[in-house]
Coordinates of C-alpha atoms in Angstrom, one line a residue:
Chain A
X1 CA 16.8 0.3 -25.7
X2 CA 15.0 -2.0 -23.2
X3 CA 14.8 -1.3 -19.5
X4 CA 17.9 -3.4 -18.6
X5 CA 20.1 -1.9 -21.2
X6 CA 19.0 1.6 -20.2
X7 CA 19.5 1.0 -16.5
X8 CA 23.0 -0.4 -17.1
X9 CA 23.8 2.6 -19.2
X10 CA 22.6 4.9 -16.4
X11 CA 24.6 3.2 -13.8
X12 CA 27.7 3.3 -16.0
X13 CA 27.2 7.0 -16.5
X14 CA 26.9 7.4 -12.7
X15 CA 29.9 5.2 -12.0
X16 CA 27.6 3.1 -9.8
X17 CA 27.6 -0.7 -9.4
X18 CA 24.8 -2.7 -11.1
X19 CA 23.4 -4.5 -8.1
X20 CA 20.2 -5.3 -6.4
X21 CA 20.9 -2.8 -3.6
X22 CA 23.2 0.2 -3.4
X23 CA 25.8 0.5 -0.6
X24 CA 26.2 3.8 1.3
X25 CA 28.2 4.1 4.5
X26 CA 27.5 0.7 5.8
X27 CA 23.9 0.7 4.7
X28 CA 22.1 -1.0 1.8
X29 CA 19.4 1.1 0.1
X30 CA 16.9 0.2 -2.5
X31 CA 13.9 1.6 -4.3
X32 CA 11.4 -0.5 -6.2
X33 CA 8.0 0.1 -7.7
X34 CA 5.7 -0.1 -10.7
X35 CA 2.6 1.3 -12.4
X36 CA -0.9 -0.1 -12.3
X37 CA -1.0 -0.3 -16.1
X38 CA 1.8 -2.9 -16.2
X39 CA 1.6 -4.5 -12.8
X40 CA -2.1 -4.9 -11.9
X41 CA -3.7 -8.2 -13.1
X42 CA -7.4 -8.8 -12.9
X43 CA -7.2 -10.6 -9.5
X44 CA -5.1 -7.9 -7.9
X45 CA -6.5 -5.4 -5.4
X46 CA -4.8 -2.0 -4.9
X47 CA -3.7 -3.3 -1.5
X48 CA -2.0 -6.3 -3.2
X49 CA 0.0 -3.8 -5.2
X50 CA 1.1 -2.1 -2.0
X51 CA 2.1 -5.4 -0.5
X52 CA 4.0 -6.5 -3.6
X53 CA 6.0 -3.3 -3.7
X54 CA 7.2 -3.9 -0.1
X55 CA 8.0 -7.6 -0.9
X56 CA 9.9 -6.6 -4.0
X57 CA 12.0 -4.1 -2.1
X58 CA 12.7 -6.3 0.9
X59 CA 13.5 -9.3 -1.3
X60 CA 16.4 -7.3 -2.7
X61 CA 17.6 -6.5 0.8
X62 CA 17.2 -10.0 2.1
X63 CA 19.1 -11.6 -0.8
X64 CA 22.1 -9.4 0.2
X65 CA 21.8 -10.4 3.9
X66 CA 20.7 -6.9 4.7
X67 CA 18.6 -6.3 7.8
X68 CA 15.9 -3.7 7.0
X69 CA 15.6 -0.7 9.3
X70 CA 12.7 1.1 7.7
X71 CA 10.5 1.6 4.6
X72 CA 9.2 4.8 2.9
X73 CA 6.6 4.9 0.2
X74 CA 5.5 7.2 -2.5
X75 CA 1.9 6.5 -3.6
X76 CA 0.5 8.1 -6.7
X77 CA -3.2 7.5 -7.3
X78 CA -6.1 9.1 -9.2
X79 CA -8.2 9.3 -6.0
X80 CA -7.9 9.2 -2.3
X81 CA -9.7 5.8 -2.0
X82 CA -7.2 4.0 -4.2
X83 CA -4.3 5.7 -2.3
X84 CA -5.9 4.5 1.0
X85 CA -6.0 0.9 -0.3
X86 CA -2.4 0.9 -1.5
X87 CA -1.3 2.3 1.9
X88 CA -3.2 -0.4 3.7
X89 CA -1.4 -3.1 1.6
X90 CA 2.0 -1.5 2.4
X91 CA 1.2 -1.2 6.1
X92 CA 0.0 -4.9 6.2
X93 CA 3.2 -6.1 4.5
X94 CA 5.5 -3.9 6.7
X95 CA 3.8 -5.4 9.8
X96 CA 4.0 -8.9 8.3
X97 CA 7.7 -8.6 7.6
X98 CA 8.3 -6.8 10.9
X99 CA 9.8 -3.6 9.3
X100 CA 9.1 0.0 10.5
X101 CA 7.0 1.9 7.9
X102 CA 7.7 5.6 8.1
X103 CA 5.0 6.8 5.6
X104 CA 6.1 9.0 2.8
X105 CA 4.7 10.9 -0.1
X106 CA 1.2 11.0 -1.6
X107 CA 0.4 12.4 -5.1
X108 CA -2.3 12.5 -7.6
X109 CA -1.9 11.0 -11.1
X110 CA -3.7 9.2 -13.9
X111 CA -3.0 5.7 -12.5
X112 CA -1.7 4.1 -9.4
X113 CA 2.1 4.0 -9.1
X114 CA 3.7 2.6 -6.0
X115 CA 7.3 3.1 -5.1
X116 CA 8.8 1.7 -1.9
X117 CA 12.3 2.6 -0.6
X118 CA 14.1 0.8 2.1
X119 CA 17.3 1.1 4.1
X120 CA 19.0 -1.8 5.8
X121 CA 22.1 -2.6 7.8
X122 CA 24.7 -4.8 6.0
X123 CA 27.2 -7.2 7.5
X124 CA 28.7 -8.0 4.1
X125 CA 28.7 -6.7 0.5
X126 CA 27.7 -9.1 -2.3
X127 CA 27.5 -8.3 -6.0
X128 CA 26.1 -10.0 -9.0
X129 CA 29.2 -11.7 -10.5
X130 CA 29.5 -15.3 -9.6
X131 CA 32.9 -17.1 -9.3
X132 CA 33.7 -19.8 -11.8
X133 CA 33.4 -23.1 -10.1
X134 CA 30.5 -22.0 -8.0
X135 CA 26.9 -23.4 -8.5
X136 CA 23.7 -21.5 -8.5
X137 CA 21.2 -22.5 -5.9
X138 CA 17.6 -21.6 -5.3
X139 CA 14.5 -23.0 -3.6
X140 CA 13.0 -25.3 -6.3
X141 CA 9.8 -23.3 -6.3
X142 CA 9.8 -21.5 -9.7
X143 CA 7.0 -21.7 -12.2
X144 CA 3.9 -21.0 -10.0
X145 CA 3.8 -17.3 -11.0
X146 CA 4.4 -18.3 -14.7
X147 CA 1.4 -20.6 -14.6
X148 CA -0.7 -17.9 -13.1
X149 CA 0.3 -15.4 -15.8
X150 CA -0.7 -18.0 -18.4
X151 CA -3.8 -19.5 -16.9
X152 CA -5.3 -16.9 -14.5
X153 CA -7.9 -15.9 -17.1
X154 CA -9.3 -19.4 -17.5
X155 CA -12.6 -20.0 -15.8
X156 CA -11.5 -23.0 -13.9
X157 CA -8.3 -22.7 -11.9
X158 CA -6.3 -25.7 -10.8
X159 CA -4.9 -25.7 -7.3
X160 CA -1.4 -25.2 -8.8
X161 CA -2.5 -22.1 -10.7
X162 CA -4.4 -20.8 -7.6
X163 CA -1.1 -21.1 -5.7
X164 CA 0.6 -18.9 -8.4
X165 CA -2.2 -16.3 -8.1
X166 CA -1.8 -16.2 -4.3
X167 CA 1.9 -15.8 -4.8
X168 CA 1.4 -12.9 -7.3
X169 CA -1.0 -11.2 -4.9
X170 CA 0.9 -11.4 -1.7
X171 CA 4.5 -12.6 -2.1
X172 CA 5.5 -14.1 1.3
X173 CA 9.3 -14.3 1.0
X174 CA 9.2 -17.5 3.2
X175 CA 12.6 -18.6 2.0
X176 CA 14.5 -21.5 3.4
X177 CA 17.5 -20.4 5.5
X178 CA 20.1 -18.9 3.2
X179 CA 23.7 -20.2 2.9
X180 CA 26.4 -18.6 5.1
X181 CA 27.4 -15.3 3.5
X182 CA 31.1 -16.4 3.2
X183 CA 30.0 -19.2 0.8
X184 CA 28.4 -16.8 -1.5
X185 CA 30.1 -15.1 -4.5
X186 CA 27.0 -13.4 -5.9
X187 CA 23.2 -13.2 -5.3
X188 CA 20.1 -11.8 -6.9
X189 CA 16.4 -12.2 -6.2
X190 CA 14.3 -13.2 -9.1
X191 CA 11.8 -10.5 -9.8
X192 CA 12.1 -10.6 -13.6
X193 CA 12.5 -14.3 -14.0
X194 CA 15.3 -16.9 -13.6
X195 CA 16.4 -16.3 -17.2
X196 CA 17.0 -12.6 -16.4
X197 CA 19.1 -13.6 -13.3
X198 CA 21.1 -16.1 -15.4
X199 CA 21.9 -13.5 -18.2
X200 CA 22.6 -10.8 -15.6
X201 CA 25.0 -13.0 -13.7
X202 CA 26.7 -14.3 -16.9
X203 CA 29.3 -11.4 -17.2
X204 CA 32.9 -12.6 -17.6
X205 CA 31.7 -16.2 -17.0
X206 CA 29.3 -18.6 -18.7
X207 CA 26.4 -20.3 -16.9
X208 CA 25.2 -23.8 -17.7
X209 CA 21.6 -24.4 -16.7
X210 CA 21.4 -28.0 -15.8
X211 CA 17.8 -28.4 -14.6
X212 CA 14.7 -26.4 -13.9
X213 CA 14.4 -25.3 -10.3
X214 CA 10.7 -26.2 -10.2
X215 CA 8.5 -28.8 -8.6
X216 CA 7.0 -31.7 -10.5
X217 CA 3.5 -30.3 -10.2
X218 CA 4.5 -27.1 -12.0
X219 CA 6.1 -29.1 -14.9
X220 CA 3.0 -31.3 -15.3
X221 CA 0.6 -28.4 -15.1
X222 CA 2.5 -26.6 -17.8
X223 CA 2.4 -29.6 -20.1
X224 CA -1.3 -30.0 -19.2
X225 CA -1.9 -26.3 -20.3
X226 CA 0.1 -26.8 -23.5
X227 CA 2.9 -24.4 -22.6
X228 CA 6.6 -25.1 -22.4
X229 CA 7.8 -25.7 -18.9
X230 CA 10.9 -23.7 -19.6
X231 CA 8.8 -20.6 -20.5
X232 CA 6.8 -20.9 -17.3
X233 CA 9.8 -21.6 -15.0
X234 CA 12.5 -19.4 -16.6
X235 CA 10.7 -16.5 -18.2
X236 CA 7.9 -15.4 -15.8
X237 CA 9.1 -13.2 -12.9
X238 CA 7.7 -11.9 -9.6
X239 CA 8.7 -15.0 -7.8
X240 CA 10.8 -13.0 -5.3
X241 CA 12.9 -16.1 -4.6
X242 CA 16.6 -15.9 -3.9
X243 CA 19.4 -17.2 -6.2
X244 CA 22.8 -17.6 -4.7
X245 CA 26.1 -18.5 -6.4
X246 CA 27.9 -20.6 -3.8
X247 CA 30.7 -23.0 -3.3
X248 CA 29.3 -26.4 -4.2
X249 CA 29.9 -27.6 -0.7
X250 CA 27.5 -25.0 0.7
X251 CA 24.0 -26.0 -0.5
X252 CA 21.7 -25.7 2.5
X253 CA 18.4 -27.5 3.2
X254 CA 15.6 -26.3 1.0
X255 CA 17.8 -25.2 -2.0
X256 CA 18.8 -27.1 -5.1
X257 CA 21.9 -26.5 -7.3
X258 CA 20.4 -26.0 -10.7
X259 CA 23.2 -24.3 -12.7
X260 CA 27.0 -24.1 -12.7
X261 CA 29.3 -21.2 -13.3
X262 CA 32.2 -21.8 -15.6
X263 CA 35.0 -19.8 -17.2
X264 CA 33.5 -18.0 -20.2
X265 CA 32.5 -14.8 -21.9
X266 CA 28.9 -14.1 -20.9
X267 CA 26.7 -16.9 -22.3
X268 CA 24.0 -18.9 -20.7
X269 CA 23.6 -22.5 -22.0
X270 CA 20.8 -25.0 -21.6
X271 CA 20.8 -28.4 -23.2
X272 CA 23.9 -27.6 -25.3
X273 CA 22.4 -24.4 -26.8
X274 CA 22.3 -20.7 -25.9
X275 CA 19.3 -20.1 -23.6
X276 CA 16.6 -18.4 -25.7
X277 CA 14.7 -16.9 -22.8
X278 CA 15.7 -13.5 -21.4
X279 CA 13.1 -12.8 -18.7
X280 CA 11.1 -9.7 -18.3
X281 CA 12.1 -6.1 -19.3
X282 CA 10.1 -3.0 -19.9
X283 CA 10.4 -1.0 -23.2
X284 CA 11.3 -4.2 -25.1
Chain B
X1 CA -10.4 13.6 2.3
X2 CA -7.6 15.7 0.8
X3 CA -4.0 14.7 0.6
X4 CA -2.9 16.5 3.8
X5 CA -5.7 15.0 5.9
X6 CA -5.1 11.5 4.5
X7 CA -1.3 11.8 5.1
X8 CA -1.8 12.8 8.7
X9 CA -4.2 9.9 9.2
X10 CA -1.7 7.5 7.7
X11 CA 1.1 8.8 10.0
X12 CA -1.2 8.6 13.0
X13 CA -2.0 5.0 12.2
X14 CA 1.7 4.2 11.8
X15 CA 2.6 6.1 15.0
X16 CA 5.1 8.2 13.0
X17 CA 5.7 11.9 13.3
X18 CA 4.3 14.3 10.7
X19 CA 7.5 16.0 9.6
X20 CA 9.4 16.9 6.4
X21 CA 11.8 14.1 7.0
X22 CA 11.7 10.8 9.0
X23 CA 14.4 10.1 11.5
X24 CA 16.0 6.6 11.6
X25 CA 19.1 5.7 13.6
X26 CA 20.8 9.1 13.2
X27 CA 19.7 9.5 9.6
X28 CA 17.1 11.7 8.0
X29 CA 15.2 10.0 5.1
X30 CA 12.8 11.4 2.6
X31 CA 10.9 10.4 -0.5
X32 CA 9.2 13.0 -2.7
X33 CA 7.7 12.8 -6.2
X34 CA 4.9 13.6 -8.5
X35 CA 3.1 12.6 -11.7
X36 CA 3.3 14.4 -15.0
X37 CA -0.4 14.9 -15.2
X38 CA -0.4 17.2 -12.2
X39 CA 3.2 18.5 -12.2
X40 CA 4.2 19.2 -15.8
X41 CA 3.4 22.7 -17.1
X42 CA 3.7 23.6 -20.8
X43 CA 7.2 25.1 -20.3
X44 CA 8.6 22.0 -18.4
X45 CA 10.8 19.4 -20.1
X46 CA 11.0 15.9 -18.7
X47 CA 14.5 16.7 -17.5
X48 CA 13.0 19.7 -15.5
X49 CA 10.7 17.2 -13.8
X50 CA 13.8 15.1 -12.8
X51 CA 15.6 18.2 -11.5
X52 CA 12.6 19.3 -9.6
X53 CA 12.1 16.0 -7.8
X54 CA 15.7 16.2 -6.6
X55 CA 15.3 19.8 -5.4
X56 CA 12.0 18.9 -3.6
X57 CA 13.7 16.1 -1.7
X58 CA 16.9 17.9 -0.9
X59 CA 14.9 21.0 0.2
X60 CA 13.3 18.9 2.9
X61 CA 16.7 17.6 4.1
X62 CA 18.3 21.1 4.0
X63 CA 15.5 22.7 6.0
X64 CA 16.3 20.1 8.8
X65 CA 20.0 20.8 8.6
X66 CA 20.6 17.3 7.3
X67 CA 23.6 16.6 5.1
X68 CA 22.6 14.4 2.1
X69 CA 24.6 11.2 1.6
X70 CA 22.9 9.9 -1.5
X71 CA 19.8 9.9 -3.8
X72 CA 17.8 7.1 -5.4
X73 CA 15.2 7.5 -8.0
X74 CA 12.3 5.5 -9.3
X75 CA 11.3 6.6 -12.8
X76 CA 8.1 5.5 -14.4
X77 CA 7.6 6.5 -18.1
X78 CA 5.6 5.5 -21.2
X79 CA 8.8 5.1 -23.2
X80 CA 12.6 4.8 -22.9
X81 CA 13.2 8.3 -24.3
X82 CA 11.2 10.1 -21.7
X83 CA 12.8 7.9 -19.0
X84 CA 16.2 9.0 -20.3
X85 CA 15.2 12.7 -20.1
X86 CA 14.0 12.4 -16.6
X87 CA 17.2 10.6 -15.6
X88 CA 19.3 13.3 -17.2
X89 CA 17.5 16.0 -15.1
X90 CA 18.0 14.0 -11.9
X91 CA 21.7 13.5 -12.7
X92 CA 22.2 17.2 -13.5
X93 CA 20.5 18.2 -10.3
X94 CA 22.5 15.7 -8.2
X95 CA 25.7 17.0 -9.7
X96 CA 24.6 20.6 -9.2
X97 CA 23.8 20.0 -5.5
X98 CA 26.9 17.8 -5.0
X99 CA 25.0 14.7 -3.9
X100 CA 25.8 11.1 -5.0
X101 CA 23.1 9.6 -7.2
X102 CA 22.9 5.9 -7.0
X103 CA 20.4 5.2 -9.8
X104 CA 17.3 3.2 -8.9
X105 CA 14.3 1.7 -10.5
X106 CA 12.8 2.1 -14.0
X107 CA 9.3 1.2 -14.9
X108 CA 6.8 1.5 -17.7
X109 CA 3.5 3.3 -17.1
X110 CA 0.9 5.5 -18.8
X111 CA 2.6 8.8 -17.8
X112 CA 5.8 10.0 -16.3
X113 CA 6.0 9.6 -12.5
X114 CA 9.2 10.6 -10.7
X115 CA 10.0 9.6 -7.1
X116 CA 13.3 10.6 -5.5
X117 CA 14.4 9.2 -2.1
X118 CA 17.3 10.6 -0.1
X119 CA 19.2 9.8 3.0
X120 CA 21.2 12.3 5.1
X121 CA 23.2 12.7 8.3
X122 CA 21.6 14.8 11.0
X123 CA 23.2 16.8 13.7
X124 CA 19.8 17.7 15.3
X125 CA 16.2 16.8 15.1
X126 CA 13.7 19.5 14.3
X127 CA 9.9 19.2 14.1
X128 CA 7.1 21.3 12.7
X129 CA 5.7 22.7 16.0
X130 CA 7.0 26.2 16.7
X131 CA 7.4 27.7 20.2
X132 CA 5.1 30.5 21.2
X133 CA 7.2 33.7 21.3
X134 CA 9.2 32.7 18.3
X135 CA 8.9 34.4 14.9
X136 CA 8.7 32.8 11.4
X137 CA 11.5 33.8 9.1
X138 CA 12.1 33.2 5.4
X139 CA 13.9 34.7 2.5
X140 CA 11.5 37.4 1.2
X141 CA 11.3 35.7 -2.2
X142 CA 7.8 34.2 -2.3
X143 CA 5.4 34.9 -5.2
X144 CA 7.5 34.3 -8.3
X145 CA 6.2 30.8 -8.8
X146 CA 2.7 32.1 -8.1
X147 CA 3.0 34.7 -10.8
X148 CA 4.3 32.0 -13.2
X149 CA 1.3 29.7 -12.4
X150 CA -1.1 32.6 -13.2
X151 CA 0.7 34.2 -16.1
X152 CA 2.8 31.6 -17.9
X153 CA 0.2 31.1 -20.6
X154 CA 0.1 34.7 -21.6
X155 CA 2.0 35.5 -24.9
X156 CA 4.2 38.2 -23.4
X157 CA 6.0 37.3 -20.3
X158 CA 7.4 40.0 -18.0
X159 CA 10.9 39.5 -16.5
X160 CA 9.2 38.9 -13.2
X161 CA 7.1 36.1 -14.6
X162 CA 10.1 34.7 -16.5
X163 CA 11.9 34.5 -13.2
X164 CA 9.0 32.5 -11.8
X165 CA 9.1 30.1 -14.8
X166 CA 12.9 29.6 -14.4
X167 CA 12.2 28.8 -10.7
X168 CA 9.5 26.3 -11.5
X169 CA 11.8 24.6 -14.1
X170 CA 15.0 24.3 -12.1
X171 CA 14.6 25.3 -8.4
X172 CA 18.1 26.2 -7.2
X173 CA 17.8 26.1 -3.4
X174 CA 20.2 29.1 -3.2
X175 CA 19.1 29.9 0.3
X176 CA 20.8 32.5 2.4
X177 CA 22.7 30.9 5.3
X178 CA 20.2 29.5 7.8
X179 CA 20.0 30.5 11.4
X180 CA 22.0 28.4 14.0
X181 CA 20.0 25.2 14.7
X182 CA 19.8 25.9 18.4
X183 CA 17.7 29.1 17.7
X184 CA 15.1 27.0 15.7
X185 CA 12.0 25.5 17.3
X186 CA 10.5 24.3 14.0
X187 CA 11.1 24.3 10.3
X188 CA 9.5 23.4 7.0
X189 CA 10.3 24.1 3.4
X190 CA 7.5 25.6 1.3
X191 CA 6.6 23.2 -1.4
X192 CA 2.8 23.6 -1.2
X193 CA 2.8 27.3 -0.4
X194 CA 3.4 29.6 2.6
X195 CA -0.3 29.1 3.6
X196 CA 0.2 25.4 3.9
X197 CA 3.3 25.9 6.1
X198 CA 1.4 28.3 8.3
X199 CA -1.6 26.0 8.8
X200 CA 0.6 23.0 9.3
X201 CA 2.7 24.8 12.0
X202 CA -0.3 26.2 13.7
X203 CA -1.0 23.2 16.0
X204 CA -1.3 24.0 19.7
X205 CA -0.3 27.6 18.8
X206 CA -1.7 30.4 16.7
X207 CA 0.2 32.1 14.0
X208 CA -0.2 35.8 13.1
X209 CA 0.9 36.6 9.6
X210 CA 2.2 40.2 9.7
X211 CA 3.5 40.8 6.2
X212 CA 4.0 39.0 2.9
X213 CA 7.5 37.6 2.5
X214 CA 7.7 38.8 -1.0
X215 CA 9.7 41.5 -3.0
X216 CA 8.1 44.7 -4.2
X217 CA 8.3 43.6 -7.8
X218 CA 6.1 40.5 -7.1
X219 CA 3.4 42.6 -5.4
X220 CA 3.3 45.2 -8.2
X221 CA 3.3 42.5 -10.9
X222 CA 0.4 40.7 -9.2
X223 CA -1.6 44.0 -9.1
X224 CA -0.6 44.6 -12.7
X225 CA -2.0 41.2 -13.6
X226 CA -5.2 41.8 -11.6
X227 CA -4.6 39.0 -9.1
X228 CA -4.5 39.4 -5.3
X229 CA -0.9 39.5 -4.1
X230 CA -1.9 37.3 -1.2
X231 CA -3.0 34.6 -3.6
X232 CA 0.3 34.7 -5.5
X233 CA 2.5 34.9 -2.4
X234 CA 0.7 32.5 0.0
X235 CA -1.1 30.0 -2.0
X236 CA 1.2 29.0 -4.8
X237 CA 3.8 26.4 -3.8
X238 CA 7.0 24.9 -5.4
X239 CA 9.1 27.8 -4.0
X240 CA 11.3 25.3 -2.1
X241 CA 12.2 28.1 0.3
X242 CA 12.9 27.5 4.0
X243 CA 10.7 28.8 6.8
X244 CA 12.2 28.6 10.3
X245 CA 10.5 29.4 13.6
X246 CA 13.3 31.1 15.6
X247 CA 14.0 33.1 18.7
X248 CA 13.3 36.7 17.6
X249 CA 17.0 37.5 18.3
X250 CA 18.2 35.0 15.7
X251 CA 17.2 36.5 12.3
X252 CA 20.1 36.0 9.9
X253 CA 21.1 38.1 6.9
X254 CA 18.8 37.4 4.0
X255 CA 15.7 36.4 6.1
X256 CA 12.7 38.5 7.2
X257 CA 10.5 37.9 10.2
X258 CA 7.0 37.8 8.6
X259 CA 4.8 36.1 11.2
X260 CA 4.7 35.5 14.9
X261 CA 3.9 32.5 17.0
X262 CA 1.6 33.0 19.9
X263 CA -0.3 30.9 22.5
X264 CA -3.4 29.6 20.8
X265 CA -5.4 26.7 19.5
X266 CA -4.4 26.2 15.8
X267 CA -5.5 29.3 13.9
X268 CA -3.7 31.5 11.4
X269 CA -4.6 35.1 11.4
X270 CA -3.9 37.8 8.8
X271 CA -5.2 41.4 9.1
X272 CA -7.3 40.4 12.1
X273 CA -9.1 37.6 10.4
X274 CA -8.6 33.9 9.9
X275 CA -6.4 33.3 6.8
X276 CA -8.5 32.1 4.0
X277 CA -5.7 30.5 2.0
X278 CA -4.7 26.9 2.7
X279 CA -2.0 26.2 0.0
X280 CA -2.0 23.2 -2.3
X281 CA -3.3 19.7 -1.6
X282 CA -4.2 16.9 -3.9
X283 CA -7.6 15.2 -3.8
X284 CA -9.2 18.5 -2.7

């Protein structure tokens, strides 16, 4: 059982909704984290891991229009120095995003594990099931992280790959202004790849992917590196970019409509066939 | 720098209070966790670790009179089976304590790490600095976990040690009814030992420990095993028992006054000397 299947099973057993945030008494709450062994790439510092955990958590809040009130962290580390570096990254990110950081727990362990929890105020509740007739929109900026996963070990790094590395080190969440919430039937941030978002949203509907939400320089760099653009754009993850299902009349500046939601039974199609990519999941 | 010193430094840098919970807009929030390599004893199952993380978090809320609204978890595990077991323990504990469990995050890592976050409603705010003239009270049940740390590896386990092992596996938080909040100047749960609580509370005051808050069977078992009763009662941890600083007229049924708070400059005394025990801290 992979991570996604297991998580859905857990939530079913708990009778809780499968969503990017949980709703409790007018609040949105979220916890997100990872372990060094799976998350730390050679270019990452421990402070980068702290920053990324904050960005990952806030990204989930922001895509639900939640306004963060505070962050808590639990830092596990083999020594005090690494714990200190993770803390610095969390603190820098909290300051950057303007969110109060309350501190949290500190523990010793074999490797660094960072967990960040956040609470936010919510004006609306938005799930993960889009309405048929809606379109999926996103900033057309996918693929940089995918290129960096593929090419970061090469000696010479192109500017496009370098952009992906910077993105993986310190995700900035500088999203264009989201659509009005009343246009939105579903939303998710992409942390495990566009393909994961598409398959997750395709429950009780089908989704037809019409184009890759990526800039031209990403496509040409992928071809240049000899990898499929679809792999890089759809299957990477850690973009922390928003994907909204909206009424087709509600596509704001900075977003492209790249897929449509139709009546169906849970499939994702691309170029007339079932999409072969699934995005990232642990335990697969 | 040990864990406690580092955590205090972090909180100072953040301008946040050093307390068992953080207060945000009428809520108490808390995150607590640990890694398998430091927390799992031979008798622990992974489900026990899940249970314990819940008990550790709720203990902090309860000692501040907070009423928990919900729990979130982040589970890191090397495989899906271990993740499943931790989840089961969290779910059982949440059900036992009657708190909604929202699910959370799931990640792969080298070892099991469990983090549990909770939010609660708070009628009052209580810190960690007791008033001079108050007494420290607690249920006189310390030492069982200390005995289990010392003796759990022996072949033959006495009933007293077995009680400590059960306590370390599934802390029950079956505290006697706490004092009225308006009697209380400070409170902490004991997760890192009575000695840690005493030294933490001794800021701007001195604390005089007058007796060990432990039952007779613990003292005699310690002597029987050839260990100092003070070591077992004061220096163990994971009791998840409450310690309240209260007006001496407010000692409820089930609690004993075991120390007094006097004017001073941050020392803890026992039998006329500075207390040599400090409780548990990582990175020491």
